Structure formats: structure tokens, C-alpha cells
mmCIF file of C-alpha atoms and ligand atoms in Angstrom:
data_model
loop_
_atom_site.group_PDB
_atom_site.id
_atom_site.type_symbol
_atom_site.label_atom_id
_atom_site.label_comp_id
_atom_site.label_asym_id
_atom_site.label_seq_id
_atom_site.Cartn_x
_atom_site.Cartn_y
_atom_site.Cartn_z
ATOM 1 C CA ASP A 10 9.509 -20.920 -9.951
ATOM 2 C CA PHE A 11 8.450 -17.878 -7.503
ATOM 3 C CA ASP A 12 8.939 -17.099 -3.765
ATOM 4 C CA ALA A 13 5.638 -14.600 -3.555
ATOM 5 C CA LEU A 14 3.539 -14.067 -6.116
ATOM 6 C CA ALA A 15 0.309 -10.657 -5.598
ATOM 7 C CA PHE A 16 -2.113 -9.923 -7.454
ATOM 8 C CA GLY A 17 -3.763 -6.801 -7.926
ATOM 9 C CA GLU A 18 -4.187 -3.345 -10.438
ATOM 10 C CA ILE A 19 -1.485 -1.541 -11.438
ATOM 11 C CA LEU A 20 -1.857 1.976 -11.820
ATOM 12 C CA LEU A 21 -0.736 4.595 -13.300
ATOM 13 C CA ARG A 22 1.091 7.551 -10.707
ATOM 14 C CA LEU A 23 0.826 11.146 -11.847
ATOM 15 C CA SER A 24 1.876 13.287 -9.194
ATOM 16 C CA SER A 25 2.245 16.540 -9.367
ATOM 17 C CA PRO A 26 6.279 17.633 -8.383
ATOM 18 C CA VAL A 27 6.937 18.608 -4.777
ATOM 19 C CA ASN A 28 4.964 22.139 -3.801
ATOM 20 C CA GLU A 29 2.709 22.206 -6.886
ATOM 21 C CA ARG A 30 -0.854 21.922 -6.871
ATOM 22 C CA ILE A 31 -2.872 19.520 -9.459
ATOM 23 C CA THR A 32 -5.069 22.407 -9.874
ATOM 24 C CA THR A 33 -2.578 25.115 -11.505
ATOM 25 C CA GLY A 34 0.496 22.964 -12.167
ATOM 26 C CA ALA A 35 2.023 22.349 -15.363
ATOM 27 C CA VAL A 36 3.769 19.044 -15.038
ATOM 28 C CA PHE A 37 3.294 15.278 -14.072
ATOM 29 C CA GLU A 38 5.518 12.627 -12.825
ATOM 30 C CA LYS A 39 4.975 9.112 -13.910
ATOM 31 C CA ARG A 40 5.641 6.662 -12.350
ATOM 32 C CA ALA A 41 4.204 3.210 -11.494
ATOM 33 C CA GLY A 42 1.778 2.446 -7.894
ATOM 34 C CA GLY A 43 -0.769 -0.450 -7.043
ATOM 35 C CA ALA A 44 -0.472 -1.354 -3.415
ATOM 36 C CA GLU A 45 0.109 -5.634 -4.628
ATOM 37 C CA LEU A 46 3.205 -4.694 -7.048
ATOM 38 C CA ASN A 47 4.505 -2.076 -3.928
ATOM 39 C CA VAL A 48 4.462 -5.018 -1.659
ATOM 40 C CA VAL A 49 5.899 -7.687 -4.512
ATOM 41 C CA SER A 50 8.983 -4.590 -5.649
ATOM 42 C CA GLY A 51 9.367 -4.759 -2.823
ATOM 43 C CA ILE A 52 10.570 -8.723 -1.798
ATOM 44 C CA SER A 53 12.202 -8.098 -4.984
ATOM 45 C CA LEU A 54 14.418 -5.476 -4.517
ATOM 46 C CA MET A 55 15.811 -7.585 -1.069
ATOM 47 C CA GLY A 56 16.278 -9.928 -2.821
ATOM 48 C CA LEU A 57 13.813 -12.588 -3.102
ATOM 49 C CA ARG A 58 12.472 -13.583 -6.828
ATOM 50 C CA THR A 59 8.548 -12.754 -7.795
ATOM 51 C CA GLY A 60 5.901 -12.042 -9.735
ATOM 52 C CA ILE A 61 3.353 -10.273 -10.059
ATOM 53 C CA ILE A 62 -0.422 -11.111 -11.844
ATOM 54 C CA SER A 63 -2.754 -8.508 -13.148
ATOM 55 C CA LYS A 64 -3.932 -6.982 -16.550
ATOM 56 C CA LEU A 65 -2.386 -3.937 -18.662
ATOM 57 C CA PRO A 66 -3.553 -2.187 -21.504
ATOM 58 C CA LYS A 67 -1.388 -3.290 -24.931
ATOM 59 C CA ASN A 68 -0.381 0.235 -25.333
ATOM 60 C CA GLU A 69 2.315 2.051 -24.597
ATOM 61 C CA LEU A 70 1.377 3.145 -20.875
ATOM 62 C CA GLY A 71 0.552 -0.845 -20.579
ATOM 63 C CA THR A 72 4.408 -0.928 -22.238
ATOM 64 C CA TYR A 73 5.465 1.751 -19.441
ATOM 65 C CA LEU A 74 4.847 0.348 -16.523
ATOM 66 C CA LYS A 75 6.247 -3.743 -17.738
ATOM 67 C CA ASN A 76 8.809 -1.450 -17.742
ATOM 68 C CA ASN A 77 8.995 -0.737 -14.606
ATOM 69 C CA ILE A 78 7.354 -3.557 -13.211
ATOM 70 C CA ARG A 79 10.771 -5.296 -14.956
ATOM 71 C CA PHE A 80 13.087 -2.533 -13.904
ATOM 72 C CA CYS A 81 12.140 -4.165 -9.979
ATOM 73 C CA GLY A 82 13.012 -7.168 -10.824
ATOM 74 C CA VAL A 83 9.633 -8.280 -10.443
ATOM 75 C CA SER A 84 8.531 -11.187 -13.426
ATOM 76 C CA ASP A 85 6.362 -10.000 -15.868
ATOM 77 C CA ASP A 86 5.335 -13.695 -16.857
ATOM 78 C CA TRP A 87 2.079 -12.942 -15.595
ATOM 79 C CA LEU A 88 0.594 -10.511 -16.260
ATOM 80 C CA ILE A 89 -2.800 -10.368 -18.959
ATOM 81 C CA TYR A 90 -3.157 -8.011 -21.807
ATOM 82 C CA ASP A 91 -6.352 -6.103 -23.251
ATOM 83 C CA GLU A 92 -6.078 -5.700 -26.766
ATOM 84 C CA SER A 93 -9.362 -4.863 -26.898
ATOM 85 C CA LYS A 94 -10.567 -1.072 -28.126
ATOM 86 C CA GLU A 95 -11.439 -0.681 -24.636
ATOM 87 C CA ALA A 96 -8.142 -0.805 -22.609
ATOM 88 C CA ARG A 97 -7.657 0.695 -19.787
ATOM 89 C CA LEU A 98 -4.919 1.924 -17.589
ATOM 90 C CA GLY A 99 -6.377 2.855 -14.084
ATOM 91 C CA ILE A 100 -4.779 6.456 -12.796
ATOM 92 C CA TYR A 101 -3.811 8.234 -9.585
ATOM 93 C CA TYR A 102 -3.176 11.601 -9.355
ATOM 94 C CA TYR A 103 -1.636 13.316 -5.885
ATOM 95 C CA GLU A 104 0.072 16.209 -5.080
ATOM 96 C CA HIS A 105 1.988 16.099 -1.861
ATOM 97 C CA GLY A 106 0.212 17.452 1.137
ATOM 98 C CA VAL A 107 2.472 20.842 3.252
ATOM 99 C CA TYR A 108 1.721 21.513 6.230
ATOM 100 C CA PRO A 109 -0.713 22.935 6.844
ATOM 101 C CA ARG A 110 -2.434 21.875 3.678
ATOM 102 C CA LYS A 111 -3.343 18.296 2.802
ATOM 103 C CA PRO A 112 -2.386 15.395 0.639
ATOM 104 C CA THR A 113 -4.718 15.104 -2.275
ATOM 105 C CA VAL A 114 -5.508 11.937 -3.814
ATOM 106 C CA VAL A 115 -7.865 11.668 -7.058
ATOM 107 C CA TYR A 116 -8.062 7.970 -8.082
ATOM 108 C CA ASP A 117 -9.663 7.417 -12.471
ATOM 109 C CA ARG A 118 -9.115 4.336 -12.010
ATOM 110 C CA LYS A 119 -12.980 3.157 -12.983
ATOM 111 C CA ASN A 120 -13.317 0.389 -16.822
ATOM 112 C CA ALA A 121 -9.771 0.211 -16.231
ATOM 113 C CA SER A 122 -8.891 -3.546 -17.333
ATOM 114 C CA VAL A 123 -8.233 -5.716 -14.600
ATOM 115 C CA ASN A 124 -11.581 -5.448 -14.037
ATOM 116 C CA THR A 125 -12.763 -7.719 -17.067
ATOM 117 C CA ILE A 126 -9.884 -10.097 -15.548
ATOM 118 C CA LYS A 127 -11.757 -13.906 -14.958
ATOM 119 C CA PRO A 128 -10.315 -16.360 -12.862
ATOM 120 C CA GLU A 129 -10.447 -18.909 -15.891
ATOM 121 C CA ASP A 130 -7.071 -16.396 -17.367
ATOM 122 C CA ILE A 131 -4.783 -17.909 -15.063
ATOM 123 C CA PRO A 132 -2.856 -20.988 -15.937
ATOM 124 C CA GLU A 133 -3.527 -23.379 -13.547
ATOM 125 C CA ASP A 134 0.476 -24.047 -13.901
ATOM 126 C CA ILE A 135 0.583 -20.678 -11.596
ATOM 127 C CA TYR A 136 -0.828 -22.289 -9.055
ATOM 128 C CA SER A 137 2.850 -24.767 -7.923
ATOM 129 C CA SER A 138 4.879 -21.512 -8.710
ATOM 130 C CA THR A 139 4.874 -20.069 -5.831
ATOM 131 C CA ARG A 140 6.177 -20.599 -1.721
ATOM 132 C CA LEU A 141 3.829 -17.636 -0.618
ATOM 133 C CA PHE A 142 0.735 -15.996 -2.467
ATOM 134 C CA HIS A 143 -0.299 -11.977 -1.625
ATOM 135 C CA THR A 144 -3.607 -9.427 -2.277
ATOM 136 C CA SER A 145 -5.261 -7.037 -0.887
ATOM 137 C CA GLY A 146 -8.888 -6.158 0.395
ATOM 138 C CA ILE A 147 -8.108 -3.529 -2.878
ATOM 139 C CA SER A 148 -8.452 -6.172 -5.566
ATOM 140 C CA LEU A 149 -11.798 -7.594 -3.320
ATOM 141 C CA ALA A 150 -13.717 -4.283 -3.662
ATOM 142 C CA LEU A 151 -12.814 -3.612 -7.212
ATOM 143 C CA SER A 152 -15.395 -5.440 -9.406
ATOM 144 C CA GLU A 153 -16.682 -8.441 -9.341
ATOM 145 C CA GLN A 154 -14.156 -9.862 -11.610
ATOM 146 C CA THR A 155 -11.769 -8.484 -9.823
ATOM 147 C CA ARG A 156 -13.372 -10.225 -6.690
ATOM 148 C CA SER A 157 -13.749 -13.917 -7.638
ATOM 149 C CA THR A 158 -10.636 -14.026 -9.555
ATOM 150 C CA SER A 159 -8.324 -12.798 -5.943
ATOM 151 C CA GLU A 160 -10.959 -15.831 -4.378
ATOM 152 C CA ASN A 161 -10.727 -17.954 -7.294
ATOM 153 C CA MET A 162 -6.518 -17.730 -6.798
ATOM 154 C CA ILE A 163 -6.727 -17.559 -2.795
ATOM 155 C CA LYS A 164 -8.797 -21.267 -3.128
ATOM 156 C CA LYS A 165 -6.132 -22.520 -5.512
ATOM 157 C CA PHE A 166 -3.148 -21.136 -4.082
ATOM 158 C CA LYS A 167 -3.857 -22.648 -0.462
ATOM 159 C CA ALA A 168 -4.884 -25.899 -1.505
ATOM 160 C CA ALA A 169 -1.026 -25.908 -3.900
ATOM 161 C CA GLY A 170 0.340 -24.768 -0.343
ATOM 162 C CA ALA A 171 1.412 -21.685 -0.672
ATOM 163 C CA LEU A 172 1.505 -19.653 2.034
ATOM 164 C CA ILE A 173 -1.557 -17.015 1.999
ATOM 165 C CA SER A 174 -0.828 -13.311 2.728
ATOM 166 C CA PHE A 175 -3.574 -10.390 2.820
ATOM 167 C CA ASP A 176 -3.665 -6.894 3.700
ATOM 168 C CA VAL A 177 -7.195 -5.517 4.209
ATOM 169 C CA ASN A 178 -6.265 -2.238 3.228
ATOM 170 C CA PHE A 179 -9.765 -0.625 3.160
ATOM 171 C CA ARG A 180 -10.672 1.831 1.319
ATOM 172 C CA ALA A 181 -13.820 4.130 1.610
ATOM 173 C CA ASN A 182 -13.821 5.035 -2.091
ATOM 174 C CA LEU A 183 -14.037 1.130 -3.185
ATOM 175 C CA TRP A 184 -16.862 -0.241 -0.631
ATOM 176 C CA SER A 185 -18.056 0.505 2.372
ATOM 177 C CA GLU A 186 -17.530 -1.032 5.759
ATOM 178 C CA GLU A 187 -20.348 -3.853 5.664
ATOM 179 C CA GLU A 188 -19.322 -4.775 2.284
ATOM 180 C CA ALA A 189 -16.123 -5.500 3.405
ATOM 181 C CA LYS A 190 -16.219 -7.370 6.470
ATOM 182 C CA ALA A 191 -18.658 -9.406 4.695
ATOM 183 C CA LYS A 192 -16.309 -10.060 1.842
ATOM 184 C CA ILE A 193 -12.918 -10.485 4.100
ATOM 185 C CA GLU A 194 -14.681 -12.448 6.534
ATOM 186 C CA SER A 195 -15.766 -15.095 3.703
ATOM 187 C CA ILE A 196 -11.203 -15.598 2.427
ATOM 188 C CA LEU A 197 -10.551 -15.207 6.253
ATOM 189 C CA PRO A 198 -9.946 -18.939 6.656
ATOM 190 C CA TYR A 199 -8.044 -18.754 4.012
ATOM 191 C CA VAL A 200 -5.152 -16.553 5.314
ATOM 192 C CA ASP A 201 -2.105 -17.294 6.529
ATOM 193 C CA ILE A 202 -0.639 -13.336 7.327
ATOM 194 C CA LEU A 203 -2.545 -11.493 7.645
ATOM 195 C CA PHE A 204 -1.954 -7.249 8.663
ATOM 196 C CA VAL A 205 -4.886 -4.766 9.403
ATOM 197 C CA SER A 206 -5.271 -1.696 11.305
ATOM 198 C CA GLU A 207 -6.210 -1.619 14.509
ATOM 199 C CA GLU A 208 -8.631 1.229 13.337
ATOM 200 C CA THR A 209 -9.804 -0.561 10.740
ATOM 201 C CA ALA A 210 -10.314 -3.936 12.657
ATOM 202 C CA ARG A 211 -12.293 -1.965 14.611
ATOM 203 C CA ARG A 212 -14.761 -0.056 12.957
ATOM 204 C CA THR A 213 -14.682 -2.607 10.178
ATOM 205 C CA PHE A 214 -14.876 -6.041 11.740
ATOM 206 C CA GLY A 215 -16.481 -4.374 15.570
ATOM 207 C CA LYS A 216 -13.367 -5.795 17.810
ATOM 208 C CA GLU A 217 -13.306 -4.765 21.129
ATOM 209 C CA GLY A 218 -10.325 -4.203 23.508
ATOM 210 C CA SER A 219 -6.150 -3.504 23.103
ATOM 211 C CA LEU A 220 -4.586 -4.702 20.805
ATOM 212 C CA THR A 221 -3.543 -7.852 21.779
ATOM 213 C CA ASP A 222 -6.677 -8.698 22.565
ATOM 214 C CA ILE A 223 -7.512 -8.235 18.509
ATOM 215 C CA LEU A 224 -4.731 -9.862 17.351
ATOM 216 C CA LYS A 225 -5.317 -12.626 19.206
ATOM 217 C CA GLU A 226 -9.127 -12.811 18.349
ATOM 218 C CA PHE A 227 -8.549 -13.009 14.819
ATOM 219 C CA ALA A 228 -6.209 -16.064 15.245
ATOM 220 C CA LYS A 229 -8.504 -17.859 17.313
ATOM 221 C CA GLU A 230 -11.538 -17.365 15.298
ATOM 222 C CA TYR A 231 -9.186 -18.231 11.881
ATOM 223 C CA ASP A 232 -5.956 -20.024 12.682
ATOM 224 C CA ILE A 233 -4.279 -16.899 11.249
ATOM 225 C CA GLU A 234 -0.575 -17.314 12.188
ATOM 226 C CA VAL A 235 1.085 -14.455 11.894
ATOM 227 C CA LEU A 236 -0.626 -10.933 12.444
ATOM 228 C CA ALA A 237 1.072 -7.684 11.779
ATOM 229 C CA SER A 238 0.062 -4.025 12.281
ATOM 230 C CA THR A 239 1.126 -1.252 11.635
ATOM 231 C CA GLU A 240 1.569 1.601 14.115
ATOM 232 C CA ARG A 241 1.841 5.425 12.928
ATOM 233 C CA LYS A 242 2.300 8.344 14.920
ATOM 234 C CA ILE A 243 2.622 12.039 13.378
ATOM 235 C CA ILE A 244 5.007 14.380 15.315
ATOM 236 C CA SER A 245 4.444 16.942 12.274
ATOM 237 C CA PRO A 246 3.383 16.822 9.033
ATOM 238 C CA LYS A 247 7.073 16.009 8.301
ATOM 239 C CA LYS A 248 8.160 13.462 11.070
ATOM 240 C CA HIS A 249 6.852 11.042 12.002
ATOM 241 C CA THR A 250 7.059 7.445 14.319
ATOM 242 C CA PHE A 251 6.372 4.456 13.563
ATOM 243 C CA GLY A 252 6.373 0.732 14.591
ATOM 244 C CA SER A 253 4.515 -2.367 14.549
ATOM 245 C CA THR A 254 2.842 -5.590 16.497
ATOM 246 C CA ILE A 255 3.227 -8.959 15.333
ATOM 247 C CA TYR A 256 0.745 -11.575 16.577
ATOM 248 C CA CYS A 257 2.919 -15.171 16.147
ATOM 249 C CA LYS A 258 -0.310 -17.799 16.631
ATOM 250 C CA SER A 259 2.371 -21.364 17.035
ATOM 251 C CA GLU A 260 4.070 -19.438 20.299
ATOM 252 C CA ASP A 261 1.601 -17.075 21.758
ATOM 253 C CA LYS A 262 3.828 -14.506 21.348
ATOM 254 C CA PHE A 263 3.377 -11.013 20.627
ATOM 255 C CA TYR A 264 6.823 -8.947 18.893
ATOM 256 C CA LYS A 265 6.891 -5.200 19.374
ATOM 257 C CA GLU A 266 10.396 -2.849 19.271
ATOM 258 C CA ALA A 267 11.139 0.652 19.505
ATOM 259 C CA PRO A 268 9.434 2.503 16.590
ATOM 260 C CA TYR A 269 11.299 4.374 14.384
ATOM 261 C CA GLU A 270 11.192 8.032 15.378
ATOM 262 C CA ASN A 271 11.749 11.654 13.723
ATOM 263 C CA ILE A 272 11.221 9.948 10.625
ATOM 264 C CA GLU A 273 11.641 12.527 7.566
ATOM 265 C CA VAL A 274 8.852 12.122 5.617
ATOM 266 C CA VAL A 275 9.419 12.669 2.245
ATOM 267 C CA ASP A 276 6.466 11.200 0.361
ATOM 268 C CA ARG A 277 4.648 8.413 3.147
ATOM 269 C CA ILE A 278 2.253 6.895 -0.410
ATOM 270 C CA GLY A 279 3.069 2.691 0.046
ATOM 271 C CA SER A 280 5.231 2.646 3.432
ATOM 272 C CA GLY A 281 1.999 0.237 4.407
ATOM 273 C CA ASP A 282 2.966 -1.200 1.657
ATOM 274 C CA ALA A 283 6.376 -1.375 2.157
ATOM 275 C CA TYR A 284 6.048 -3.193 6.045
ATOM 276 C CA VAL A 285 4.166 -5.516 4.107
ATOM 277 C CA SER A 286 7.214 -6.178 1.933
ATOM 278 C CA GLY A 287 9.757 -6.560 4.874
ATOM 279 C CA VAL A 288 7.436 -9.088 7.755
ATOM 280 C CA LEU A 289 7.254 -11.399 4.123
ATOM 281 C CA TYR A 290 10.774 -11.185 3.417
ATOM 282 C CA GLY A 291 11.528 -12.190 7.462
ATOM 283 C CA LEU A 292 9.496 -14.891 7.242
ATOM 284 C CA LEU A 293 10.395 -16.578 3.769
ATOM 285 C CA GLU A 294 13.882 -16.333 4.292
ATOM 286 C CA TYR A 295 14.205 -16.808 7.440
ATOM 287 C CA GLY A 296 10.820 -17.687 8.811
ATOM 288 C CA ASP A 297 10.740 -15.690 12.166
ATOM 289 C CA CYS A 298 8.788 -13.647 13.051
ATOM 290 C CA GLN A 299 11.256 -11.208 14.900
ATOM 291 C CA LYS A 300 12.957 -10.856 11.729
ATOM 292 C CA ALA A 301 9.222 -9.725 10.127
ATOM 293 C CA LEU A 302 9.426 -6.802 12.408
ATOM 294 C CA GLU A 303 12.346 -5.616 12.232
ATOM 295 C CA TYR A 304 12.041 -5.538 8.642
ATOM 296 C CA GLY A 305 8.824 -4.371 8.347
ATOM 297 C CA ASN A 306 9.294 -2.028 10.043
ATOM 298 C CA ALA A 307 12.884 -0.729 8.615
ATOM 299 C CA ALA A 308 11.563 -0.674 4.755
ATOM 300 C CA SER A 309 8.182 1.399 6.052
ATOM 301 C CA ALA A 310 10.439 4.171 7.695
ATOM 302 C CA VAL A 311 12.633 4.327 4.486
ATOM 303 C CA LYS A 312 10.446 4.466 1.908
ATOM 304 C CA ASN A 313 8.698 7.523 4.011
ATOM 305 C CA THR A 314 12.356 9.159 3.127
ATOM 306 C CA ILE A 315 11.352 7.937 -0.919
ATOM 307 C CA LEU A 316 9.449 9.384 -3.476
ATOM 308 C CA GLY A 317 7.357 7.688 -5.326
ATOM 309 C CA ASP A 318 6.113 4.389 -4.780
ATOM 310 C CA LEU A 319 7.903 1.700 -4.867
ATOM 311 C CA PRO A 320 10.610 0.918 -2.047
ATOM 312 C CA SER A 321 13.490 1.609 -3.476
ATOM 313 C CA THR A 322 16.246 0.039 -1.318
ATOM 314 C CA ASP A 323 18.108 -2.868 -1.093
ATOM 315 C CA LYS A 324 18.904 -5.673 2.110
ATOM 316 C CA LYS A 325 22.401 -3.690 2.660
ATOM 317 C CA GLU A 326 20.773 -0.759 3.455
ATOM 318 C CA ILE A 327 17.896 -1.960 5.489
ATOM 319 C CA ASP A 328 20.267 -4.405 7.647
ATOM 320 C CA ARG A 329 22.417 -1.253 8.063
ATOM 321 C CA ILE A 330 19.404 0.263 8.641
ATOM 322 C CA ILE A 331 18.217 -2.151 11.268
ATOM 323 C CA ASP A 332 21.684 -2.258 12.800
ATOM 324 C CA GLY A 333 21.592 1.407 13.590
ATOM 325 C CA HIS A 334 18.132 1.384 14.986
ATOM 326 C CA LYS A 335 19.242 -1.571 16.928
ATOM 327 C CA ASN A 336 22.038 1.028 18.417
ATOM 328 C CA THR A 337 20.261 3.841 19.865
HETATM 329 O O1 KDG B 9 -0.441 1.445 -0.761
HETATM 330 C C1 KDG B 9 -0.461 2.401 -1.765
HETATM 331 C C2 KDG B 9 -1.684 2.348 -3.457
HETATM 332 O O2 KDG B 9 -2.221 3.324 -1.826
HETATM 333 C C3 KDG B 9 -1.227 3.722 -4.105
HETATM 334 O O3 KDG B 9 -0.250 2.652 -4.636
HETATM 335 C C4 KDG B 9 -2.464 3.201 -4.999
HETATM 336 O O4 KDG B 9 -3.109 1.126 -4.923
HETATM 337 C C5 KDG B 9 -3.302 1.848 -4.391
HETATM 338 C C6 KDG B 9 -4.775 2.004 -4.145
HETATM 339 O O5 KDG B 9 -5.297 1.722 -4.404
HETATM 340 O O6 KDG B 9 -4.434 3.238 -3.182
#
């Protein structure tokens, strides 16, 4: 049985070596990516049991990703394989930014195999096999099929007693603000733990007031127990500050700590997912919002210093970083 299961698209990430360009460079580094995989891999590296539900092409690229998934300790038991001739893996290309040049992301994910997934593809015995289910707005946005499969899973996991975690993760290239608002609002009644940025809360959901007002309002409207919102300040392109606010509804209490200052950013992709993994780890392991805050902030700060989407850190290191942070 699992502590956490997630559903989402697993992507192949092809990135130019640091300081090389997509337009002229000869080499791409090959890695695994995808927001929900990043989250469960972070939770696994901290020591809990997780798995990813997704659909991959049954070819060498699918096998490459399956190997990566296993390598970071995430179960591949619930992966479905596409054996059709049209089987396709979503890819995203990444070029690191170096000031004053911004990072570049090019998505090539249309018609990827995951978009053919159907609610009936998900075996019924999965629903009683986990303490927590996580997905994000990306899964609602990708296609009709990923949307109905996500919605169906959210309802069934909830009915089976699992906690439902949802990261709004708004992607402007996948859907409009209006569509995102309508579809996400329809699943919020099932959500126990919500991750939403202040900017998205204001722009997409039309919320007003301070961040604390906004989080409280979501909690009141939808009976969400834990709400988390990150805050990043870019001091210079390679120096960022990262912190977050968590609201715990049953205690009617906000949790916040001094942000991590002067993080040396090597690769910020996946740092939001690392935050989610730390928060969920703190909640699953300790049932405590203070721990959730500390693990979330530390996991995200560390991820910024590591190449690739996946967190690549463990509990021992995170614990040391949390202790160091408290003593600064
Ligand atoms: O959060 C990291 C993701 O942006 C990356 O893994 C790619 O899943 C991805 C997406 O849709 O942007």
C-alpha cells in the first residue's frame, strides 16, 4: 500500500547544457519531468511509499522514463502502456537562462499517449490503496480524457477515504483563465490540501485582499483543511529568496517562517513541485502544519540548487538544512 499516489503526464525533458542554446547547440541532456512525478519522487526520497499513475508509450522512451521512475523510488505498478502505432511521449525542451537572457521552455506534448487515458483504464482496487492522492491543474487542462480521468479519480479516492491534494499549477499555454477557474472550482469541494499561488488566486479566481484573506476565503468556501502558497523573490537572476504561508483551517492558524535567503539557483524548474512534496511529507509523516512548512520550504530551496526537475535529496539532508535554517 502507498502513502501517496499521483496522476499526471510524465514528460521527457531535453535540456541544453548550461550556457548552450537550443537554437545552435549540439547536445541535449535527457531527464524525466512532469509536475506530479516530481512531487511523488520528492516524497519517496524522504522515505515514504509512493506511486505514479500515468500512460507511457511502450517503446524505448517509455522504458527510459520507467527506469527513472524506479530509480527515484516511485512505484511503476500503476503505469499503463500505449502499444498503438501512434504511441507518443510528451517532451519539453529547456534552455537555462543566464542574465540578461531568460530561460526558454518549448513544449512538444500534443497527442502524447497520456491524452488517450480513460477513467475505465484505472483499476478499481487502486482506490483503497493509498492515504493520499495528488494531482494538478495540468492534468485537468491537457485533454478531455485526462480531465475526466482526473475528476473521476479525485471523486473515487475521496469516497475511499484518501486525502485529496491539488496543486492549481496554472499553465497559460494549456488553457484560459476562465476555463481553468470553472474546471478547478468544480473539483475544489473534494480537495483537502490546496496549493495556489497568490497571483493565480487573484488573476484566475478573482480573489481580493491580503494573502491571508484569500487563503481563509478558499478554506471557508470549500472546506479545504490545508492551504499553501509560496513566495519567491528574485534578488538577482541567480539569487532568489523563497518562503511560504500555510493556513490550517481546523486550528484557524497561519504558519510562516523566515524565508530562505540568497538561494544559489542552478535550475528552478520543479522547485514548486519540491515544495509540494515537502509539505505533503510533513503532513503525512507528522500530521503537522509546522513540519509541513519546514519541509516544504527546505525541499524547495534545495531543489533550486540541483539540475533537473526531480528533487534528488533525502530526509537526512533536508533535516540538516532545516536545522541550519533555524539557527541562522
Ligand atoms: O513544475 C515543473 C513542470 O513545469 C515540468 O516538469 C513540466 O509538467 C510540466 C509542465 O507541464 O510544465
